[in-house]
Tab-separated table of C-alpha atoms in Angstrom:
chain	number	residue	atom	x	y	z
Q	14	MET	CA	31.867	13.790	16.141
Q	15	ASN	CA	29.354	16.639	16.150
Q	16	ASP	CA	25.928	15.392	15.018
Q	17	GLN	CA	25.538	18.562	12.987
Q	18	ASN	CA	28.337	17.385	10.712
Q	19	ILE	CA	26.607	14.107	9.816
Q	20	ILE	CA	25.165	14.185	6.316
Q	21	ILE	CA	22.337	11.747	5.650
Q	22	LYS	CA	22.276	10.861	1.976
Q	23	PRO	CA	18.747	10.203	0.724
Q	24	LEU	CA	18.083	6.773	-0.693
Q	25	GLY	CA	17.467	6.358	-4.407
Q	26	LYS	CA	14.178	5.496	-6.016
Q	27	PHE	CA	12.343	2.347	-4.876
Q	28	GLN	CA	14.719	1.774	-1.974
Q	29	ASP	CA	12.692	2.638	1.124
Q	30	PRO	CA	9.351	0.823	1.429
Q	31	GLU	CA	7.867	3.683	3.458
Q	32	ILE	CA	8.970	6.828	1.624
Q	33	THR	CA	10.085	7.832	-1.852
Q	34	ALA	CA	13.450	9.275	-2.807
Q	35	LYS	CA	11.896	12.737	-2.430
Q	36	GLY	CA	10.805	11.941	1.115
Q	37	GLU	CA	7.098	11.629	0.325
Q	38	PRO	CA	4.918	8.858	1.775
Q	39	ARG	CA	4.840	5.864	-0.540
Q	40	ALA	CA	1.471	4.632	-1.805
Q	41	VAL	CA	0.126	1.491	-0.138
Q	42	VAL	CA	-2.609	-0.788	-1.462
Q	43	GLU	CA	-4.929	-2.547	0.951
Q	44	LEU	CA	-6.432	-5.883	-0.038
Q	45	ALA	CA	-10.000	-5.211	-1.145
Q	46	GLY	CA	-10.788	-8.871	-1.788
Q	47	VAL	CA	-9.062	-11.414	-3.996
Q	48	SER	CA	-11.135	-11.947	-7.131
Q	49	THR	CA	-8.300	-13.859	-8.865
Q	50	LEU	CA	-5.854	-16.250	-7.220
Q	51	TRP	CA	-2.952	-17.096	-9.516
Q	52	PHE	CA	-0.784	-20.179	-9.510
Q	53	ASN	CA	2.589	-20.156	-11.203
Q	54	THR	CA	2.900	-23.631	-12.683
Q	55	GLY	CA	6.713	-23.363	-12.902
Q	56	THR	CA	9.204	-21.216	-14.820
Q	57	LEU	CA	10.160	-23.887	-17.357
Q	58	CYS	CA	9.064	-22.951	-20.869
Q	59	ASN	CA	9.571	-24.431	-24.311
Q	60	ILE	CA	10.939	-21.109	-25.619
Q	61	GLU	CA	12.950	-18.166	-24.294
Q	62	CYS	CA	11.412	-14.794	-25.125
Q	63	VAL	CA	13.157	-11.453	-25.330
Q	64	ASN	CA	12.588	-9.493	-22.111
Q	65	CYS	CA	10.481	-12.156	-20.395
Q	66	TYR	CA	9.604	-10.590	-17.039
Q	67	ILE	CA	9.913	-13.928	-15.224
Q	68	GLU	CA	12.960	-15.158	-17.198
Q	69	SER	CA	11.218	-18.352	-18.289
Q	70	SER	CA	13.222	-20.702	-20.478
Q	71	PRO	CA	13.817	-24.402	-21.179
Q	72	THR	CA	16.379	-24.416	-18.338
Q	73	ASN	CA	15.020	-22.028	-15.686
Q	74	ASP	CA	13.400	-24.021	-12.882
Q	75	ALA	CA	13.725	-21.319	-10.209
Q	76	LEU	CA	10.009	-21.871	-9.703
Q	77	VAL	CA	9.250	-25.581	-9.846
Q	78	TYR	CA	6.081	-27.374	-10.887
Q	79	ILE	CA	3.211	-26.856	-8.487
Q	80	SER	CA	0.989	-29.886	-7.853
Q	81	THR	CA	-2.731	-30.551	-7.857
Q	82	ALA	CA	-2.621	-31.352	-4.142
Q	83	GLU	CA	-0.949	-28.000	-3.416
Q	84	VAL	CA	-3.542	-26.153	-5.481
Q	85	ALA	CA	-6.314	-27.984	-3.617
Q	86	ALA	CA	-4.924	-26.829	-0.270
Q	87	TYR	CA	-5.168	-23.190	-1.357
Q	88	LEU	CA	-8.677	-23.656	-2.716
Q	89	ASP	CA	-9.610	-24.948	0.738
Q	90	GLN	CA	-8.097	-21.821	2.277
Q	91	ILE	CA	-10.171	-19.609	-0.019
Q	92	GLY	CA	-13.263	-21.110	1.577
Q	93	GLU	CA	-11.845	-20.892	5.077
Q	94	ARG	CA	-10.922	-17.216	4.664
Q	95	GLY	CA	-14.202	-16.339	2.960
Q	96	TRP	CA	-12.428	-14.778	0.007
Q	97	PRO	CA	-14.712	-13.615	-2.859
Q	98	THR	CA	-12.524	-15.389	-5.405
Q	99	ARG	CA	-14.272	-16.097	-8.703
Q	100	GLU	CA	-11.301	-16.916	-10.928
Q	101	ILE	CA	-8.220	-19.121	-10.715
Q	102	GLY	CA	-5.410	-18.160	-13.075
Q	103	PHE	CA	-2.485	-20.303	-14.194
Q	104	THR	CA	0.691	-18.769	-15.565
Q	105	GLY	CA	4.289	-19.864	-16.040
Q	106	GLY	CA	6.631	-20.500	-17.699
Q	107	GLU	CA	4.426	-22.402	-20.035
Q	108	PRO	CA	1.628	-23.980	-17.971
Q	109	PHE	CA	1.283	-26.964	-20.293
Q	110	MET	CA	4.851	-27.991	-19.468
Q	111	ASN	CA	3.468	-28.969	-16.046
Q	112	PRO	CA	2.212	-32.566	-16.347
Q	113	GLU	CA	-0.629	-31.859	-13.882
Q	114	MET	CA	-2.035	-28.849	-15.743
Q	115	ILE	CA	-5.224	-30.572	-16.880
Q	116	ALA	CA	-5.861	-32.068	-13.443
Q	117	MET	CA	-5.322	-28.692	-11.738
Q	118	ALA	CA	-7.693	-26.932	-14.131
Q	119	ARG	CA	-10.360	-29.624	-13.706
Q	120	LEU	CA	-10.107	-29.401	-9.924
Q	121	CYS	CA	-10.713	-25.642	-9.992
Q	122	LEU	CA	-13.567	-25.904	-12.480
Q	123	GLU	CA	-15.226	-28.654	-10.459
Q	124	ARG	CA	-14.988	-26.408	-7.398
Q	125	GLY	CA	-17.023	-23.796	-9.266
Q	126	PHE	CA	-14.281	-21.335	-10.246
Q	127	GLN	CA	-13.659	-19.787	-13.626
Q	128	VAL	CA	-10.224	-20.765	-14.925
Q	129	LEU	CA	-7.806	-18.697	-16.979
Q	130	ILE	CA	-4.699	-20.355	-18.451
Q	131	LEU	CA	-1.967	-18.243	-20.031
Q	132	THR	CA	-0.233	-20.165	-22.811
Q	133	ASN	CA	1.829	-19.725	-25.948
Q	134	ALA	CA	-0.383	-22.412	-27.589
Q	135	MET	CA	2.691	-24.147	-28.954
Q	136	LEU	CA	3.973	-27.708	-28.726
Q	137	PRO	CA	3.461	-28.337	-24.966
Q	138	MET	CA	-0.258	-27.598	-25.344
Q	139	MET	CA	-0.472	-29.640	-28.530
Q	140	ARG	CA	0.823	-32.897	-27.086
Q	141	LYS	CA	-1.742	-35.673	-27.460
Q	142	LYS	CA	-2.470	-36.022	-23.740
Q	143	MET	CA	-2.903	-32.282	-23.274
Q	144	ARG	CA	-5.164	-31.964	-26.325
Q	145	GLU	CA	-7.346	-34.796	-25.101
Q	146	GLY	CA	-7.581	-33.275	-21.636
Q	147	LEU	CA	-8.284	-29.769	-22.909
Q	148	ALA	CA	-10.976	-30.933	-25.303
Q	149	LYS	CA	-12.718	-32.731	-22.431
Q	150	LEU	CA	-12.503	-29.646	-20.211
Q	151	VAL	CA	-14.034	-27.491	-22.934
Q	152	ALA	CA	-16.805	-30.033	-23.467
Q	153	ASP	CA	-17.524	-30.296	-19.735
Q	154	PHE	CA	-17.201	-26.660	-18.662
Q	155	GLY	CA	-17.579	-24.501	-21.776
Q	156	ASP	CA	-16.609	-20.863	-21.497
Q	157	ARG	CA	-15.857	-21.069	-17.789
Q	158	LEU	CA	-12.395	-21.963	-19.106
Q	159	THR	CA	-10.418	-19.313	-21.014
Q	160	LEU	CA	-7.090	-19.814	-22.792
Q	161	ARG	CA	-5.225	-16.511	-23.084
Q	162	VAL	CA	-2.693	-16.918	-25.866
Q	163	SER	CA	0.520	-14.904	-25.969
Q	164	LEU	CA	0.542	-13.306	-29.414
Q	165	ASP	CA	2.942	-10.405	-29.117
Q	166	HIS	CA	1.958	-8.677	-32.360
Q	167	PHE	CA	-0.445	-9.164	-35.242
Q	168	GLU	CA	2.456	-9.308	-37.707
Q	169	ALA	CA	4.522	-12.498	-37.808
Q	170	GLN	CA	7.941	-10.848	-38.000
Q	171	ASN	CA	7.444	-8.740	-34.870
Q	172	HIS	CA	6.154	-11.714	-32.905
Q	173	ASP	CA	8.994	-13.934	-34.141
Q	174	ASP	CA	11.582	-11.301	-33.183
Q	175	MET	CA	10.456	-11.774	-29.579
Q	176	ARG	CA	9.819	-15.520	-29.535
Q	177	GLY	CA	11.906	-17.118	-32.245
Q	178	ALA	CA	11.631	-17.739	-35.961
Q	179	GLY	CA	8.476	-19.573	-36.947
Q	180	SER	CA	6.806	-19.207	-33.554
Q	181	PHE	CA	3.964	-17.062	-34.930
Q	182	ALA	CA	2.877	-19.831	-37.305
Q	183	VAL	CA	3.076	-22.480	-34.584
Q	184	THR	CA	0.981	-20.366	-32.216
Q	185	LEU	CA	-1.627	-19.741	-34.900
Q	186	LYS	CA	-1.857	-23.492	-35.481
Q	187	GLY	CA	-2.533	-23.982	-31.779
Q	188	MET	CA	-5.164	-21.251	-31.832
Q	189	GLN	CA	-6.847	-22.829	-34.829
Q	190	TRP	CA	-7.082	-26.084	-32.912
Q	191	LEU	CA	-8.567	-24.263	-29.902
Q	192	ARG	CA	-11.056	-22.575	-32.226
Q	193	ASP	CA	-12.097	-25.905	-33.690
Q	194	ILE	CA	-12.827	-27.488	-30.290
Q	195	GLY	CA	-14.883	-24.446	-29.262
Q	196	ALA	CA	-12.473	-23.159	-26.601
Q	197	ARG	CA	-12.913	-19.623	-25.327
Q	198	MET	CA	-9.797	-17.643	-26.279
Q	199	ALA	CA	-8.264	-14.319	-25.396
Q	200	VAL	CA	-4.960	-12.806	-26.532
Q	201	ALA	CA	-2.097	-11.008	-24.785
Q	202	GLY	CA	-0.037	-8.668	-26.953
Q	203	ARG	CA	2.785	-6.209	-26.335
Q	204	THR	CA	3.112	-2.512	-27.114
Q	205	LEU	CA	6.812	-2.077	-27.868
Q	206	TRP	CA	6.487	-1.351	-31.613
Q	207	GLY	CA	5.068	2.142	-31.275
Q	208	ASP	CA	1.610	1.368	-32.636
Q	209	THR	CA	-1.194	3.381	-31.109
Q	210	ASP	CA	-3.773	1.455	-29.139
Q	211	ALA	CA	-6.238	1.911	-32.000
Q	212	GLU	CA	-3.714	0.678	-34.591
Q	213	SER	CA	-2.847	-2.378	-32.497
Q	214	ARG	CA	-6.468	-3.313	-31.985
Q	215	ALA	CA	-7.307	-2.824	-35.647
Q	216	GLY	CA	-4.387	-5.058	-36.603
Q	217	PHE	CA	-5.461	-7.790	-34.217
Q	218	ALA	CA	-9.082	-7.462	-35.362
Q	219	ALA	CA	-8.037	-8.090	-38.962
Q	220	LEU	CA	-5.945	-11.095	-37.914
Q	221	PHE	CA	-8.805	-12.575	-35.885
Q	222	ALA	CA	-11.231	-12.072	-38.784
Q	223	ARG	CA	-8.900	-13.840	-41.239
Q	224	HIS	CA	-8.741	-16.895	-39.007
Q	225	ASP	CA	-12.323	-16.828	-37.725
Q	226	PHE	CA	-11.176	-16.401	-34.125
Q	227	ASP	CA	-14.024	-15.362	-31.842
Q	228	ILE	CA	-11.928	-12.799	-29.941
Q	229	ASP	CA	-12.947	-9.166	-29.508
Q	230	ALA	CA	-9.893	-7.080	-30.375
Q	231	PHE	CA	-11.528	-3.957	-28.944
Q	232	ASP	CA	-12.322	-5.451	-25.533
Q	233	PRO	CA	-9.284	-4.793	-23.262
Q	234	GLY	CA	-10.201	-7.878	-21.249
Q	235	MET	CA	-10.062	-10.143	-24.286
Q	236	THR	CA	-7.182	-8.529	-26.173
Q	237	VAL	CA	-4.788	-7.342	-23.484
Q	238	LEU	CA	-1.981	-5.046	-24.616
Q	239	PHE	CA	0.763	-5.068	-22.006
Q	240	PRO	CA	3.290	-2.244	-21.588
Q	241	GLU	CA	6.919	-3.265	-21.548
Q	242	MET	CA	8.460	-3.929	-18.158
Q	243	ASP	CA	11.997	-2.595	-17.838
Q	244	GLU	CA	13.184	-2.346	-14.240
Q	245	LYS	CA	15.921	0.091	-15.322
Q	246	ALA	CA	13.524	2.481	-17.047
Q	247	GLU	CA	13.042	5.902	-15.471
Q	248	VAL	CA	9.563	5.916	-13.930
Q	249	PRO	CA	8.056	8.029	-11.156
Q	250	GLU	CA	7.445	6.641	-7.704
Q	251	ILE	CA	3.818	6.428	-6.621
Q	252	THR	CA	3.008	8.494	-3.552
Q	253	THR	CA	-0.193	8.774	-1.549
Q	254	ALA	CA	-0.875	12.044	-3.371
Q	255	CYS	CA	-0.760	10.315	-6.769
Q	256	TRP	CA	-4.203	8.759	-6.371
Q	257	GLY	CA	-5.845	12.181	-6.513
Q	258	ILE	CA	-3.478	13.549	-9.145
Q	259	LEU	CA	-4.034	10.561	-11.454
Q	260	ASN	CA	-7.727	10.230	-10.588
Q	261	LYS	CA	-7.181	6.598	-9.628
Q	262	LYS	CA	-8.163	4.535	-6.626
Q	263	PRO	CA	-5.967	1.980	-4.836
Q	264	THR	CA	-8.631	-0.612	-5.665
Q	265	ASP	CA	-7.810	-0.106	-9.374
Q	266	VAL	CA	-4.395	-1.710	-8.869
Q	267	MET	CA	-3.930	-5.440	-9.404
Q	268	CYS	CA	-2.601	-6.186	-5.917
Q	269	ALA	CA	-5.881	-4.989	-4.413
Q	270	SER	CA	-7.664	-7.955	-5.936
Q	271	SER	CA	-5.152	-10.725	-6.697
Q	272	ARG	CA	-2.346	-12.837	-5.248
Q	273	MET	CA	-0.056	-15.484	-6.766
Q	274	VAL	CA	1.132	-18.805	-5.363
Q	275	VAL	CA	4.584	-20.067	-6.372
Q	276	LYS	CA	6.838	-22.917	-5.332
Q	277	ARG	CA	10.536	-22.123	-5.255
Q	278	ARG	CA	13.197	-24.665	-6.115
Q	279	GLY	CA	14.279	-26.422	-2.909
Q	280	ALA	CA	11.326	-25.172	-0.842
Q	281	ASP	CA	9.208	-27.590	1.153
Q	282	ALA	CA	5.969	-25.762	0.369
Q	283	PRO	CA	4.596	-22.983	-1.833
Q	284	THR	CA	4.453	-19.338	-0.838
Q	285	VAL	CA	2.095	-16.478	-1.692
Q	286	LEU	CA	3.248	-13.343	-3.516
Q	287	ALA	CA	1.612	-9.937	-3.666
Q	288	CYS	CA	2.067	-9.656	-7.414
Q	289	THR	CA	2.246	-11.903	-10.456
Q	290	LEU	CA	4.964	-9.699	-11.964
Q	291	LEU	CA	7.487	-9.844	-9.131
Q	292	PRO	CA	8.321	-13.491	-8.427
Q	293	TYR	CA	11.905	-12.906	-7.310
Q	294	ASP	CA	11.659	-9.778	-5.142
Q	295	PRO	CA	11.553	-10.867	-1.469
Q	296	GLN	CA	9.697	-7.768	-0.311
Q	297	PHE	CA	6.617	-9.026	-2.174
Q	298	ASP	CA	6.760	-12.500	-0.591
Q	299	MET	CA	3.883	-12.594	1.899
Q	300	GLY	CA	4.248	-16.021	3.498
Q	301	ALA	CA	2.902	-19.529	3.094
Q	302	GLY	CA	-0.802	-19.039	3.746
Q	303	LEU	CA	-3.651	-16.895	2.494
Q	304	GLU	CA	-4.176	-15.300	5.899
Q	305	GLU	CA	-0.652	-13.858	5.746
Q	306	ALA	CA	-1.350	-12.666	2.212
Q	307	GLU	CA	-4.063	-10.290	3.415
Q	308	LYS	CA	-1.445	-7.694	4.372
Q	309	PRO	CA	-1.303	-4.367	2.479
Q	310	VAL	CA	1.239	-3.951	-0.342
Q	311	LYS	CA	3.715	-1.074	-0.558
Q	312	LEU	CA	4.254	0.038	-4.149
Q	313	ASN	CA	8.032	-0.111	-3.946
Q	314	HIS	CA	8.996	-1.288	-7.428
Q	315	PRO	CA	9.153	0.271	-10.940
Q	316	HIS	CA	6.603	-2.275	-12.207
Q	317	CYS	CA	4.093	-0.947	-9.657
Q	318	ALA	CA	4.330	2.440	-11.322
Q	319	LYS	CA	4.724	1.719	-15.021
Q	320	PHE	CA	2.720	-1.455	-15.415
Q	321	CYS	CA	-0.097	-1.171	-12.879
Q	322	VAL	CA	-0.715	2.423	-11.813
Q	323	LEU	CA	0.343	4.336	-14.919
Q	324	GLY	CA	-0.132	1.542	-17.454
Q	325	GLY	CA	-3.466	0.457	-16.000
Q	326	ALA	CA	-2.734	-3.163	-16.844
Q	327	SER	CA	-4.407	-6.160	-15.292
Q	328	CYS	CA	-3.698	-9.856	-15.720
Q	329	SER	CA	-7.271	-11.054	-15.193
Q	330	VAL	CA	-10.100	-11.390	-17.665
């Protein structure tokens, strides 16, 4: 066959880690220094939300419970690698489903880290043992511990449409308990209802005022409004030229300053991922140790574009 007759069909979007569908060099993010190391406590959750990016549910144990001993091993590696990590984050699933959640948080706090726990503030957090442990952590470490509560919208019906009937009221009850023990709270909302940023923040501000929640609705670090993550949505690929066009720096993107540790069902040990949002995509699996996780990250996924670069979202406080 004559080579001139061979037609090379270009790959579609987010297919080639090196170049985009248009043949342009794909953007790459170097690790600037991990300020937040995340641990996924497991994908089991007490509820099943619409469009949960990690598919958490009462039956999904694709990511199993991580243990205090496994967390301790990574904290040791932070010291060994000289990482400038100031914060340890815990996400799930629902972190308070993990029976070692209090012990893991205490370990990190005792090591001098700030701790951020993402929670729906529902029944797993409100079990007697968890309440006792949380109250003691708040008493011992104060605002070095933050509970970021998933409150999708400031109106009950919108929140319940995502998380189930009555869930808004149950979450508010959990938040009221956190308020009463003096816990530092933040909120994570969603932006799928078409409210402007100003309208969303005003709505949350009114809700917080009604319940005497000490949460600043106008601080993007304390009231985080996440864009929706739809892998099938049409989004542009991020090229090396985009940084200048968008007036952004690679260090603005989450994977420049964070990594996440997960433990997969059936695995002998945890592994480190480049991104908290992509637990199932093997191209973002960086290996077992923190040294391996220092590699650069190629922005080869729709979430990289919509959520991080264009959306400007960050999971840390």
